[in-house]
mmCIF file of C-alpha atoms in Angstrom:
data_model
loop_
_atom_site.group_PDB
_atom_site.id
_atom_site.type_symbol
_atom_site.label_atom_id
_atom_site.label_comp_id
_atom_site.label_asym_id
_atom_site.label_seq_id
_atom_site.Cartn_x
_atom_site.Cartn_y
_atom_site.Cartn_z
ATOM 1 C CA ALA A 1345 -58.653 35.207 26.628
ATOM 2 C CA THR A 1346 -59.084 31.437 27.059
ATOM 3 C CA ASP A 1347 -56.418 28.880 26.210
ATOM 4 C CA GLY A 1348 -58.160 27.918 23.072
ATOM 5 C CA MET A 1349 -58.538 31.473 21.943
ATOM 6 C CA THR A 1350 -54.854 32.164 22.639
ATOM 7 C CA THR A 1351 -53.829 29.117 20.638
ATOM 8 C CA ARG A 1352 -55.899 30.162 17.670
ATOM 9 C CA THR A 1353 -54.537 33.692 17.926
ATOM 10 C CA PHE A 1354 -50.941 32.393 17.982
ATOM 11 C CA GLN A 1355 -51.581 30.097 15.041
ATOM 12 C CA ALA A 1356 -53.027 32.955 13.047
ATOM 13 C CA ALA A 1357 -50.079 35.252 13.832
ATOM 14 C CA LEU A 1358 -47.615 32.491 13.024
ATOM 15 C CA GLY A 1359 -49.363 31.835 9.717
ATOM 16 C CA THR A 1360 -49.284 35.451 8.597
ATOM 17 C CA ALA A 1361 -45.594 35.697 9.512
ATOM 18 C CA TYR A 1362 -44.592 32.686 7.436
ATOM 19 C CA CYS A 1363 -46.641 33.955 4.503
ATOM 20 C CA GLY A 1364 -44.885 37.300 4.667
ATOM 21 C CA SER A 1365 -48.232 39.083 4.806
ATOM 22 C CA ALA A 1366 -49.658 41.746 7.125
ATOM 23 C CA LEU A 1367 -49.433 41.786 10.882
ATOM 24 C CA TYR A 1368 -52.543 43.283 12.484
ATOM 25 C CA ALA A 1369 -52.094 45.366 15.627
ATOM 26 C CA ASN A 1370 -54.091 47.814 17.687
ATOM 27 C CA ALA A 1371 -52.819 51.212 18.694
ATOM 28 C CA PRO A 1372 -50.925 50.117 21.874
ATOM 29 C CA SER A 1373 -49.382 47.223 20.020
ATOM 30 C CA ARG A 1374 -48.355 49.413 17.065
ATOM 31 C CA GLU A 1375 -46.621 51.762 19.468
ATOM 32 C CA ARG A 1376 -44.686 48.921 21.007
ATOM 33 C CA LEU A 1377 -43.903 47.343 17.638
ATOM 34 C CA SER A 1378 -42.566 50.591 16.237
ATOM 35 C CA GLN A 1379 -39.651 50.146 18.619
ATOM 36 C CA VAL A 1380 -38.528 47.071 16.704
ATOM 37 C CA ALA A 1381 -39.205 48.236 13.154
ATOM 38 C CA GLU A 1382 -36.040 46.468 11.928
ATOM 39 C CA VAL A 1383 -37.439 43.219 13.268
ATOM 40 C CA LEU A 1384 -40.586 43.666 11.226
ATOM 41 C CA ASP A 1385 -38.569 44.505 8.119
ATOM 42 C CA ALA A 1386 -36.394 41.410 8.570
ATOM 43 C CA ALA A 1387 -39.494 39.272 9.020
ATOM 44 C CA GLU A 1388 -41.090 40.903 5.962
ATOM 45 C CA LEU A 1389 -44.209 41.857 7.932
ATOM 46 C CA GLU A 1390 -46.503 44.775 7.179
ATOM 47 C CA LEU A 1391 -47.983 46.505 10.238
ATOM 48 C CA VAL A 1392 -51.678 47.173 9.777
ATOM 49 C CA ALA A 1393 -53.919 49.034 12.241
ATOM 50 C CA VAL A 1394 -56.767 47.227 13.947
ATOM 51 C CA SER A 1395 -60.036 48.864 15.061
ATOM 52 C CA PRO A 1396 -61.682 48.773 17.546
ATOM 53 C CA ALA A 1397 -58.687 48.898 19.833
ATOM 54 C CA ARG A 1398 -57.289 45.621 21.053
ATOM 55 C CA ARG A 1399 -59.910 43.544 19.172
ATOM 56 C CA HIS A 1400 -59.660 41.679 15.901
ATOM 57 C CA ARG A 1401 -62.137 39.514 14.042
ATOM 58 C CA PHE A 1402 -60.722 36.419 12.308
ATOM 59 C CA GLU A 1403 -62.141 34.586 9.334
ATOM 60 C CA ASP A 1404 -63.992 32.090 11.523
ATOM 61 C CA GLY A 1405 -65.841 34.972 13.223
ATOM 62 C CA THR A 1406 -64.033 34.739 16.484
ATOM 63 C CA VAL A 1407 -63.419 38.047 18.280
ATOM 64 C CA LEU A 1408 -60.484 38.109 20.647
ATOM 65 C CA ASP A 1409 -58.933 40.581 23.022
ATOM 66 C CA LEU A 1410 -55.183 40.751 22.417
ATOM 67 C CA PRO A 1411 -52.696 42.048 25.014
ATOM 68 C CA ALA A 1412 -50.528 44.934 23.870
ATOM 69 C CA ASP A 1413 -47.325 42.877 24.332
ATOM 70 C CA PHE A 1414 -48.603 39.844 22.457
ATOM 71 C CA TYR A 1415 -47.604 40.964 19.013
ATOM 72 C CA LEU A 1416 -44.216 42.235 20.138
ATOM 73 C CA GLU A 1417 -43.252 38.935 21.718
ATOM 74 C CA THR A 1418 -44.677 36.979 18.818
ATOM 75 C CA VAL A 1419 -42.777 39.056 16.253
ATOM 76 C CA GLN A 1420 -39.567 38.691 18.250
ATOM 77 C CA TRP A 1421 -40.057 34.922 18.328
ATOM 78 C CA ILE A 1422 -40.812 34.816 14.577
ATOM 79 C CA PHE A 1423 -37.805 36.926 13.797
ATOM 80 C CA GLN A 1424 -35.475 34.613 15.738
ATOM 81 C CA GLU A 1425 -37.002 31.607 13.987
ATOM 82 C CA HIS A 1426 -36.314 33.272 10.662
ATOM 83 C CA ARG A 1427 -32.686 33.678 11.739
ATOM 84 C CA LEU A 1428 -32.567 29.995 12.743
ATOM 85 C CA ALA A 1429 -34.062 28.945 9.413
ATOM 86 C CA ARG A 1430 -31.276 30.907 7.696
ATOM 87 C CA GLY A 1431 -28.701 28.879 9.612
ATOM 88 C CA GLU A 1432 -27.972 31.338 12.423
ATOM 89 C CA LEU A 1433 -27.925 28.744 15.176
ATOM 90 C CA SER A 1434 -26.990 31.374 17.746
ATOM 91 C CA ALA A 1435 -30.464 32.970 17.424
ATOM 92 C CA ARG A 1436 -32.447 33.004 20.716
ATOM 93 C CA ALA A 1437 -35.929 34.410 21.399
ATOM 94 C CA GLY A 1438 -35.117 35.350 24.967
ATOM 95 C CA LEU A 1439 -38.799 35.562 26.016
ATOM 96 C CA LYS A 1440 -39.436 35.625 29.759
ATOM 97 C CA GLY A 1441 -43.238 35.529 29.871
ATOM 98 C CA VAL A 1442 -45.278 32.736 31.438
ATOM 99 C CA ASP A 1443 -47.980 32.634 28.784
ATOM 100 C CA GLU A 1444 -47.996 30.331 25.747
ATOM 101 C CA VAL A 1445 -45.716 32.607 23.739
ATOM 102 C CA GLY A 1446 -43.131 32.768 26.538
ATOM 103 C CA LEU A 1447 -43.189 28.991 26.976
ATOM 104 C CA LEU A 1448 -42.951 28.505 23.238
ATOM 105 C CA GLY A 1449 -40.051 30.993 23.119
ATOM 106 C CA ARG A 1450 -38.137 29.092 25.780
ATOM 107 C CA ALA A 1451 -38.850 25.815 23.969
ATOM 108 C CA PHE A 1452 -37.484 27.493 20.849
ATOM 109 C CA ASP A 1453 -34.350 28.573 22.716
ATOM 110 C CA ASP A 1454 -33.848 25.054 24.059
ATOM 111 C CA MET A 1455 -34.272 23.590 20.550
ATOM 112 C CA ALA A 1456 -31.848 26.165 19.096
ATOM 113 C CA GLU A 1457 -29.306 25.343 21.871
ATOM 114 C CA ARG A 1458 -29.506 21.626 21.060
ATOM 115 C CA MET A 1459 -29.207 22.313 17.352
ATOM 116 C CA ASP A 1460 -26.228 24.543 18.028
ATOM 117 C CA ARG A 1461 -24.497 21.852 20.094
ATOM 118 C CA SER A 1462 -25.300 19.222 17.479
ATOM 119 C CA ASN A 1463 -24.021 21.458 14.690
ATOM 120 C CA THR A 1464 -20.819 22.122 16.668
ATOM 121 C CA GLN A 1465 -20.321 18.407 17.211
ATOM 122 C CA LEU A 1466 -21.032 17.767 13.554
ATOM 123 C CA GLN A 1467 -18.496 20.393 12.498
ATOM 124 C CA GLU A 1468 -15.910 18.951 14.862
ATOM 125 C CA SER A 1469 -16.578 15.441 13.522
ATOM 126 C CA GLN A 1470 -16.264 16.713 9.963
ATOM 127 C CA GLU A 1471 -12.994 18.470 10.771
ATOM 128 C CA ARG A 1472 -11.632 15.263 12.325
ATOM 129 C CA ILE A 1473 -12.647 13.270 9.286
ATOM 130 C CA ARG A 1474 -11.151 15.876 6.992
ATOM 131 C CA SER A 1475 -7.931 15.875 8.971
ATOM 132 C CA LEU A 1476 -7.730 12.095 8.731
ATOM 133 C CA LEU A 1477 -8.382 12.158 5.011
ATOM 134 C CA ASP A 1478 -5.821 14.944 4.485
ATOM 135 C CA SER A 1479 -3.247 12.944 6.504
ATOM 136 C CA THR A 1480 -3.458 9.861 4.297
ATOM 137 C CA ALA A 1481 -0.803 9.121 1.716
ATOM 138 C CA GLU A 1482 -3.434 8.004 -0.806
ATOM 139 C CA ALA A 1483 -4.990 10.559 -3.135
ATOM 140 C CA ILE A 1484 -8.782 10.325 -2.614
ATOM 141 C CA PHE A 1485 -11.381 11.577 -5.111
ATOM 142 C CA GLY A 1486 -15.124 11.488 -4.445
ATOM 143 C CA LEU A 1487 -17.140 11.268 -7.671
ATOM 144 C CA ASP A 1488 -20.822 11.634 -8.493
ATOM 145 C CA LEU A 1489 -22.650 9.394 -10.948
ATOM 146 C CA GLU A 1490 -21.408 11.489 -13.862
ATOM 147 C CA GLY A 1491 -17.795 11.068 -12.819
ATOM 148 C CA ARG A 1492 -17.387 14.659 -11.582
ATOM 149 C CA CYS A 1493 -15.216 15.409 -8.582
ATOM 150 C CA THR A 1494 -17.159 16.254 -5.422
ATOM 151 C CA PHE A 1495 -14.330 15.815 -2.931
ATOM 152 C CA CYS A 1496 -10.496 15.625 -2.917
ATOM 153 C CA ASN A 1497 -7.934 15.490 -0.150
ATOM 154 C CA ARG A 1498 -4.513 17.105 0.030
ATOM 155 C CA ALA A 1499 -2.784 14.047 -1.490
ATOM 156 C CA ALA A 1500 -5.139 14.339 -4.491
ATOM 157 C CA LEU A 1501 -4.128 17.981 -4.912
ATOM 158 C CA ARG A 1502 -0.425 17.102 -4.762
ATOM 159 C CA LEU A 1503 -0.810 14.206 -7.177
ATOM 160 C CA SER A 1504 -2.715 16.301 -9.715
ATOM 161 C CA GLY A 1505 -0.394 19.270 -9.320
ATOM 162 C CA HIS A 1506 -2.941 21.729 -7.864
ATOM 163 C CA GLU A 1507 -2.982 23.827 -4.694
ATOM 164 C CA HIS A 1508 -6.699 24.432 -4.088
ATOM 165 C CA ALA A 1509 -9.650 22.049 -4.163
ATOM 166 C CA GLU A 1510 -11.729 24.588 -6.143
ATOM 167 C CA ALA A 1511 -9.563 23.820 -9.166
ATOM 168 C CA LEU A 1512 -10.824 20.191 -9.106
ATOM 169 C CA LEU A 1513 -14.366 20.277 -7.752
ATOM 170 C CA GLY A 1514 -16.981 19.886 -10.500
ATOM 171 C CA ARG A 1515 -14.451 18.643 -13.090
ATOM 172 C CA SER A 1516 -14.504 15.177 -14.557
ATOM 173 C CA LEU A 1517 -11.909 12.760 -13.275
ATOM 174 C CA HIS A 1518 -10.738 12.204 -16.845
ATOM 175 C CA SER A 1519 -9.944 15.880 -17.329
ATOM 176 C CA ILE A 1520 -8.049 15.895 -14.026
ATOM 177 C CA ILE A 1521 -5.745 12.933 -14.628
ATOM 178 C CA HIS A 1522 -5.540 13.303 -18.418
ATOM 179 C CA PRO A 1523 -5.694 17.047 -19.087
ATOM 180 C CA GLY A 1524 -6.077 17.841 -22.776
ATOM 181 C CA ALA A 1525 -6.703 14.178 -23.692
ATOM 182 C CA GLY A 1526 -9.546 12.932 -25.870
ATOM 183 C CA PRO A 1527 -12.701 11.003 -24.871
ATOM 184 C CA SER A 1528 -12.510 8.908 -21.720
ATOM 185 C CA ASP A 1529 -13.829 5.719 -23.323
ATOM 186 C CA GLU A 1530 -10.382 4.120 -23.273
ATOM 187 C CA CYS A 1531 -9.479 5.391 -19.815
ATOM 188 C CA ARG A 1532 -9.742 2.363 -17.565
ATOM 189 C CA VAL A 1533 -9.817 4.254 -14.286
ATOM 190 C CA CYS A 1534 -12.491 6.593 -15.600
ATOM 191 C CA GLN A 1535 -14.633 3.664 -16.577
ATOM 192 C CA ALA A 1536 -14.006 1.940 -13.251
ATOM 193 C CA PHE A 1537 -16.419 4.142 -11.296
ATOM 194 C CA LEU A 1538 -19.242 2.971 -13.600
ATOM 195 C CA GLU A 1539 -18.780 -0.585 -12.453
ATOM 196 C CA GLU A 1540 -20.879 -2.006 -9.658
ATOM 197 C CA ASP A 1541 -17.985 -3.841 -8.043
ATOM 198 C CA ALA A 1542 -14.732 -2.583 -6.618
ATOM 199 C CA LEU A 1543 -11.851 -2.496 -9.092
ATOM 200 C CA HIS A 1544 -8.072 -2.341 -8.728
ATOM 201 C CA GLY A 1545 -5.248 -1.742 -11.127
ATOM 202 C CA ASP A 1546 -1.689 -0.497 -11.411
ATOM 203 C CA ASP A 1547 -1.484 0.336 -15.075
ATOM 204 C CA GLU A 1548 -2.659 3.996 -15.022
ATOM 205 C CA ILE A 1549 -0.582 7.081 -15.761
ATOM 206 C CA ILE A 1550 -1.523 10.523 -14.400
ATOM 207 C CA HIS A 1551 -0.313 13.471 -16.465
ATOM 208 C CA ARG A 1552 0.610 16.752 -14.837
ATOM 209 C CA ASP A 1553 2.927 19.706 -15.413
ATOM 210 C CA GLU A 1554 5.845 18.027 -13.597
ATOM 211 C CA GLY A 1555 5.529 14.977 -15.856
ATOM 212 C CA ALA A 1556 3.722 11.644 -15.945
ATOM 213 C CA ALA A 1557 3.339 9.657 -12.790
ATOM 214 C CA PRO A 1558 2.531 5.902 -12.728
ATOM 215 C CA VAL A 1559 -0.208 5.176 -10.181
ATOM 216 C CA GLU A 1560 -2.014 2.271 -8.584
ATOM 217 C CA TYR A 1561 -5.760 2.844 -8.153
ATOM 218 C CA TRP A 1562 -8.814 1.411 -6.358
ATOM 219 C CA SER A 1563 -12.420 2.270 -7.240
ATOM 220 C CA HIS A 1564 -15.266 1.546 -4.823
ATOM 221 C CA PRO A 1565 -18.996 2.370 -5.321
ATOM 222 C CA VAL A 1566 -20.784 4.512 -2.752
ATOM 223 C CA SER A 1567 -24.419 3.694 -1.928
ATOM 224 C CA ARG A 1568 -26.959 5.399 0.254
ATOM 225 C CA SER A 1569 -30.192 3.614 1.307
ATOM 226 C CA GLY A 1570 -29.444 0.885 -1.195
ATOM 227 C CA GLU A 1571 -29.067 3.288 -4.104
ATOM 228 C CA ARG A 1572 -25.751 4.089 -5.686
ATOM 229 C CA VAL A 1573 -24.877 7.820 -5.435
ATOM 230 C CA GLY A 1574 -21.280 7.870 -6.631
ATOM 231 C CA SER A 1575 -17.829 6.359 -6.259
ATOM 232 C CA VAL A 1576 -14.586 6.815 -4.369
ATOM 233 C CA VAL A 1577 -11.379 6.471 -6.380
ATOM 234 C CA THR A 1578 -8.029 6.396 -4.570
ATOM 235 C CA PHE A 1579 -4.604 6.667 -6.159
ATOM 236 C CA VAL A 1580 -1.078 5.878 -4.929
ATOM 237 C CA ASP A 1581 1.944 7.281 -6.710
ATOM 238 C CA ILE A 1582 4.077 4.209 -7.462
ATOM 239 C CA GLY A 1583 6.822 5.968 -9.345
ATOM 240 C CA GLU A 1584 9.432 5.158 -6.724
ATOM 241 C CA ARG A 1585 8.203 1.610 -6.507
ATOM 242 C CA LYS A 1586 8.325 1.208 -10.298
ATOM 243 C CA ARG A 1587 11.858 2.579 -10.394
ATOM 244 C CA ALA A 1588 12.910 0.295 -7.536
ATOM 245 C CA GLU A 1589 11.317 -2.690 -9.265
ATOM 246 C CA SER A 1590 13.065 -1.814 -12.517
ATOM 247 C CA ALA A 1591 16.421 -1.487 -10.710
ATOM 248 C CA ARG A 1592 15.796 -4.785 -8.932
ATOM 249 C CA ARG A 1593 14.954 -6.506 -12.163
ATOM 250 C CA ARG A 1594 18.137 -5.209 -13.794
ATOM 251 C CA MET A 1595 20.144 -6.400 -10.822
ATOM 252 C CA GLU A 1596 18.448 -9.803 -10.849
ATOM 253 C CA GLU A 1597 19.102 -10.131 -14.556
ATOM 254 C CA GLY A 1598 22.751 -9.231 -14.000
ATOM 255 C CA PHE A 1599 23.124 -11.746 -11.189
ATOM 256 C CA ARG A 1600 21.301 -14.388 -13.188
ATOM 257 C CA ALA A 1601 23.626 -13.859 -16.132
ATOM 258 C CA LEU A 1602 26.618 -14.001 -13.747
ATOM 259 C CA ILE A 1603 25.337 -17.245 -12.214
ATOM 260 C CA GLU A 1604 24.500 -18.821 -15.551
ATOM 261 C CA HIS A 1605 27.921 -18.145 -16.924
ATOM 262 C CA SER A 1606 29.839 -18.988 -13.776
ATOM 263 C CA PRO A 1607 32.442 -21.786 -14.281
ATOM 264 C CA ASP A 1608 31.456 -23.208 -10.906
ATOM 265 C CA ALA A 1609 28.365 -25.323 -10.500
ATOM 266 C CA ILE A 1610 25.723 -23.582 -8.372
ATOM 267 C CA PHE A 1611 22.819 -25.433 -6.759
ATOM 268 C CA LEU A 1612 19.928 -23.735 -4.928
ATOM 269 C CA HIS A 1613 17.794 -26.055 -2.810
ATOM 270 C CA ARG A 1614 15.218 -25.791 -0.047
ATOM 271 C CA ALA A 1615 13.951 -28.568 2.229
ATOM 272 C CA GLY A 1616 16.122 -31.090 0.361
ATOM 273 C CA THR A 1617 14.676 -30.271 -3.062
ATOM 274 C CA LEU A 1618 16.645 -28.686 -5.857
ATOM 275 C CA LEU A 1619 15.174 -25.374 -7.022
ATOM 276 C CA PHE A 1620 17.808 -24.056 -9.401
ATOM 277 C CA ALA A 1621 20.985 -25.249 -11.090
ATOM 278 C CA ASN A 1622 23.170 -23.395 -13.609
ATOM 279 C CA ARG A 1623 24.795 -24.650 -16.742
ATOM 280 C CA ALA A 1624 28.026 -25.626 -14.990
ATOM 281 C CA ALA A 1625 25.955 -27.778 -12.616
ATOM 282 C CA ALA A 1626 24.429 -29.579 -15.615
ATOM 283 C CA VAL A 1627 27.891 -30.178 -17.063
ATOM 284 C CA LEU A 1628 29.141 -31.466 -13.699
ATOM 285 C CA LEU A 1629 26.379 -34.095 -13.629
ATOM 286 C CA GLY A 1630 26.530 -34.922 -17.370
ATOM 287 C CA HIS A 1631 23.297 -33.244 -18.568
ATOM 288 C CA ASP A 1632 22.764 -31.041 -21.572
ATOM 289 C CA SER A 1633 20.709 -28.429 -19.614
ATOM 290 C CA PRO A 1634 19.746 -27.739 -16.018
ATOM 291 C CA GLU A 1635 16.046 -28.428 -16.565
ATOM 292 C CA PRO A 1636 16.123 -32.193 -15.753
ATOM 293 C CA LEU A 1637 17.811 -31.389 -12.390
ATOM 294 C CA ARG A 1638 15.156 -29.041 -10.980
ATOM 295 C CA GLY A 1639 12.883 -30.718 -8.486
ATOM 296 C CA LEU A 1640 15.272 -33.623 -7.785
ATOM 297 C CA PRO A 1641 16.089 -34.521 -4.191
ATOM 298 C CA VAL A 1642 19.568 -33.356 -3.168
ATOM 299 C CA SER A 1643 20.381 -36.914 -2.003
ATOM 300 C CA GLU A 1644 20.213 -38.142 -5.614
ATOM 301 C CA LEU A 1645 23.022 -35.818 -6.682
ATOM 302 C CA VAL A 1646 25.809 -37.320 -4.478
ATOM 303 C CA LEU A 1647 26.835 -40.664 -3.122
ATOM 304 C CA PRO A 1648 25.498 -41.777 0.234
ATOM 305 C CA GLY A 1649 27.294 -40.077 3.097
ATOM 306 C CA ASP A 1650 28.178 -36.965 1.075
ATOM 307 C CA GLU A 1651 24.833 -35.135 1.431
ATOM 308 C CA GLY A 1652 26.155 -33.013 4.291
ATOM 309 C CA ALA A 1653 28.489 -31.205 1.947
ATOM 310 C CA LEU A 1654 25.410 -29.762 0.183
ATOM 311 C CA THR A 1655 23.042 -29.315 3.107
ATOM 312 C CA VAL A 1656 25.225 -28.199 6.007
ATOM 313 C CA THR A 1657 26.447 -24.589 5.916
ATOM 314 C CA SER A 1658 30.215 -24.160 5.700
ATOM 315 C CA HIS A 1659 30.568 -22.002 8.841
ATOM 316 C CA THR A 1660 34.371 -22.242 8.904
ATOM 317 C CA GLY A 1661 34.699 -21.138 5.301
ATOM 318 C CA VAL A 1662 36.526 -24.335 4.399
ATOM 319 C CA ALA A 1663 35.369 -26.177 1.291
ATOM 320 C CA ARG A 1664 34.410 -29.823 1.542
ATOM 321 C CA GLU A 1665 34.682 -32.563 -1.070
ATOM 322 C CA ALA A 1666 31.694 -34.518 -2.361
ATOM 323 C CA ARG A 1667 31.335 -37.307 -4.869
ATOM 324 C CA PHE A 1668 28.659 -36.575 -7.458
ATOM 325 C CA ARG A 1669 26.724 -39.042 -9.599
ATOM 326 C CA HIS A 1670 27.455 -38.441 -13.289
ATOM 327 C CA HIS A 1671 24.703 -39.134 -15.795
ATOM 328 C CA ASP A 1672 26.810 -41.859 -17.508
ATOM 329 C CA GLY A 1673 27.367 -43.705 -14.233
ATOM 330 C CA ARG A 1674 30.836 -42.532 -13.355
ATOM 331 C CA LEU A 1675 31.760 -40.364 -10.435
ATOM 332 C CA THR A 1676 32.830 -36.782 -10.399
ATOM 333 C CA VAL A 1677 34.467 -35.021 -7.487
ATOM 334 C CA GLY A 1678 33.477 -31.520 -6.444
ATOM 335 C CA GLU A 1679 34.810 -29.072 -3.900
ATOM 336 C CA VAL A 1680 31.694 -27.592 -2.216
ATOM 337 C CA MET A 1681 31.109 -24.371 -0.307
ATOM 338 C CA THR A 1682 27.589 -24.129 1.170
ATOM 339 C CA VAL A 1683 25.948 -20.880 2.366
ATOM 340 C CA SER A 1684 22.445 -19.769 3.422
ATOM 341 C CA LEU A 1685 20.622 -16.966 1.596
ATOM 342 C CA VAL A 1686 17.093 -15.710 0.718
ATOM 343 C CA PHE A 1687 15.721 -16.786 -2.664
ATOM 344 C CA GLU A 1688 12.235 -15.719 -3.826
ATOM 345 C CA GLY A 1689 11.564 -14.409 -0.325
ATOM 346 C CA LEU A 1690 12.288 -17.681 1.501
ATOM 347 C CA PRO A 1691 15.382 -19.151 3.238
ATOM 348 C CA THR A 1692 17.403 -21.224 0.771
ATOM 349 C CA VAL A 1693 20.683 -23.120 0.750
ATOM 350 C CA ALA A 1694 23.208 -22.379 -1.999
ATOM 351 C CA SER A 1695 25.973 -24.900 -2.792
ATOM 352 C CA ILE A 1696 28.800 -23.596 -4.941
ATOM 353 C CA THR A 1697 30.746 -26.513 -6.386
ATOM 354 C CA ARG A 1698 33.979 -26.588 -8.330
ATOM 355 C CA ASP A 1699 34.727 -29.680 -10.408
ATOM 356 C CA ILE A 1700 38.072 -31.058 -9.250
ATOM 357 C CA THR A 1701 37.815 -34.440 -10.956
ATOM 358 C CA GLU A 1702 40.698 -33.737 -13.328
ATOM 359 C CA ARG A 1703 42.727 -32.270 -10.508
ATOM 360 C CA ARG A 1704 42.207 -35.435 -8.480
ATOM 361 C CA GLN A 1705 43.201 -37.577 -11.517
ATOM 362 C CA VAL A 1706 46.368 -35.543 -12.054
ATOM 363 C CA GLN A 1707 47.163 -35.760 -8.384
ATOM 364 C CA GLU A 1708 46.695 -39.532 -8.510
ATOM 365 C CA ARG A 1709 48.962 -39.775 -11.535
ATOM 366 C CA MET A 1710 51.557 -37.638 -9.851
ATOM 367 C CA LEU A 1711 51.338 -39.840 -6.756
ATOM 368 C CA SER A 1712 51.785 -42.914 -8.919
ATOM 369 C CA THR A 1713 54.801 -41.330 -10.638
ATOM 370 C CA GLU A 1714 56.266 -40.337 -7.291
ATOM 371 C CA ARG A 1715 55.837 -43.914 -6.091
ATOM 372 C CA MET A 1716 57.608 -45.197 -9.182
ATOM 373 C CA VAL A 1717 60.418 -42.689 -8.735
ATOM 374 C CA SER A 1718 60.728 -43.736 -5.083
ATOM 375 C CA LEU A 1719 60.791 -47.334 -6.092
ATOM 376 C CA GLY A 1720 63.501 -46.670 -8.729
ATOM 377 C CA THR A 1721 65.527 -44.747 -6.191
ATOM 378 C CA LEU A 1722 65.164 -47.586 -3.760
ATOM 379 C CA ALA A 1723 66.158 -50.108 -6.433
ATOM 380 C CA ALA A 1724 69.191 -48.010 -7.359
ATOM 381 C CA GLY A 1725 70.194 -47.839 -3.710
ATOM 382 C CA VAL A 1726 69.769 -51.552 -3.262
ATOM 383 C CA ALA A 1727 71.796 -52.211 -6.445
ATOM 384 C CA HIS A 1728 74.539 -49.927 -5.214
ATOM 385 C CA GLU A 1729 74.664 -51.724 -1.914
ATOM 386 C CA ILE A 1730 74.852 -55.052 -3.754
ATOM 387 C CA ASN A 1731 77.424 -53.825 -6.274
ATOM 388 C CA ASN A 1732 79.917 -52.781 -3.618
ATOM 389 C CA PRO A 1733 80.592 -56.307 -2.143
ATOM 390 C CA LEU A 1734 80.428 -57.827 -5.668
ATOM 391 C CA ALA A 1735 83.068 -55.441 -6.924
ATOM 392 C CA TYR A 1736 85.248 -56.353 -3.954
ATOM 393 C CA MET A 1737 84.746 -60.072 -4.633
ATOM 394 C CA LEU A 1738 85.410 -59.644 -8.325
ATOM 395 C CA SER A 1739 88.529 -57.661 -7.578
ATOM 396 C CA ASN A 1740 89.789 -60.412 -5.256
ATOM 397 C CA LEU A 1741 88.914 -63.121 -7.740
ATOM 398 C CA HIS A 1742 90.790 -61.298 -10.439
ATOM 399 C CA TYR A 1743 93.816 -61.030 -8.141
ATOM 400 C CA VAL A 1744 93.662 -64.727 -7.294
ATOM 401 C CA ASP A 1745 93.350 -65.578 -10.961
ATOM 402 C CA THR A 1746 96.401 -63.515 -11.798
ATOM 403 C CA GLU A 1747 98.480 -65.019 -9.049
ATOM 404 C CA VAL A 1748 97.466 -68.541 -9.999
ATOM 405 C CA ARG A 1749 98.512 -67.960 -13.566
ATOM 406 C CA LEU A 1750 101.913 -66.614 -12.491
ATOM 407 C CA MET A 1751 102.496 -69.595 -10.200
ATOM 408 C CA ALA A 1752 101.645 -72.008 -13.013
ATOM 409 C CA GLN A 1753 104.274 -70.463 -15.289
#
């Protein structure tokens, strides 16, 4: 047969195979095809006898001579293609001929090989992506436009209290995170995937058998070819963080109460500007509350030359004295211990000051009294030293007076 005839014959055989109709064969071909009856059954082909032998007339009136092996090779090729169409990428025609069918069979095998390699690479890529998603700490849910779960990773299973993805796939997100709850109209995270923009929040609670779990969530739309096809919602269990934040707040409140009620004045300042002062600090400087002090330069709190007591850390652990400006214009004296610490996440200087104004006044009065006592003691000593010669003189004068009187008599 000519090339054109063979091409038309192949097209006709291919068409009948795909339609699942009859396969026409002459006697030699039927004998050969009977050896692969299971192939014909799998391809859903009916073997019909053709007469005269090895000739067949097609609808266009063409009469062709067909080799006995033609149908066998063609049916083998069609059967392998049916396997490939069903997803059996290992299917191969294995034809060795040099005619059009053999060439087509080898082209089929080459295509199947490339598809098999591509499918293997695709599976490996999917496995890598799945491993990455399963290794993340965030619970990831893929949702369709109706809010039904189409994907979930291991963290999502742990967070929702399930072991297998089949328990979540196809279910609405609302029924997963709020089992047994009412309509999802008031569920913020369930409404988030309806939004066009990405959303974030940390006010959601997931309910499960082990108890409620506070979560932080992010919702991002998923688009394909410019059309939205779903959303990805990720959750992070923030129970530990919430508990840590609560403990930190309680600790901060306790320290703040301790600082506020401390009898010592406490100043917190950074870069020379006062950030915080407690009630004792306000009393030290003559104010009714600490509010007017916040934001003042540290240099305005003390007399010139005493700023170092507030700004330089007391490395030796020895307190230093500083003279503070009182609101009414007088001076107060403080004993200052300065340390470095972190306040609101930044390095800060804390100056702990004890008011020693009264102590200094008492000490000055004591010194004055001691000076007076010393002066009195000195005066008494001087008087004693003076009295001794005077007594001697008076005694002698008295003796002379007595003797003179006796002599006059």
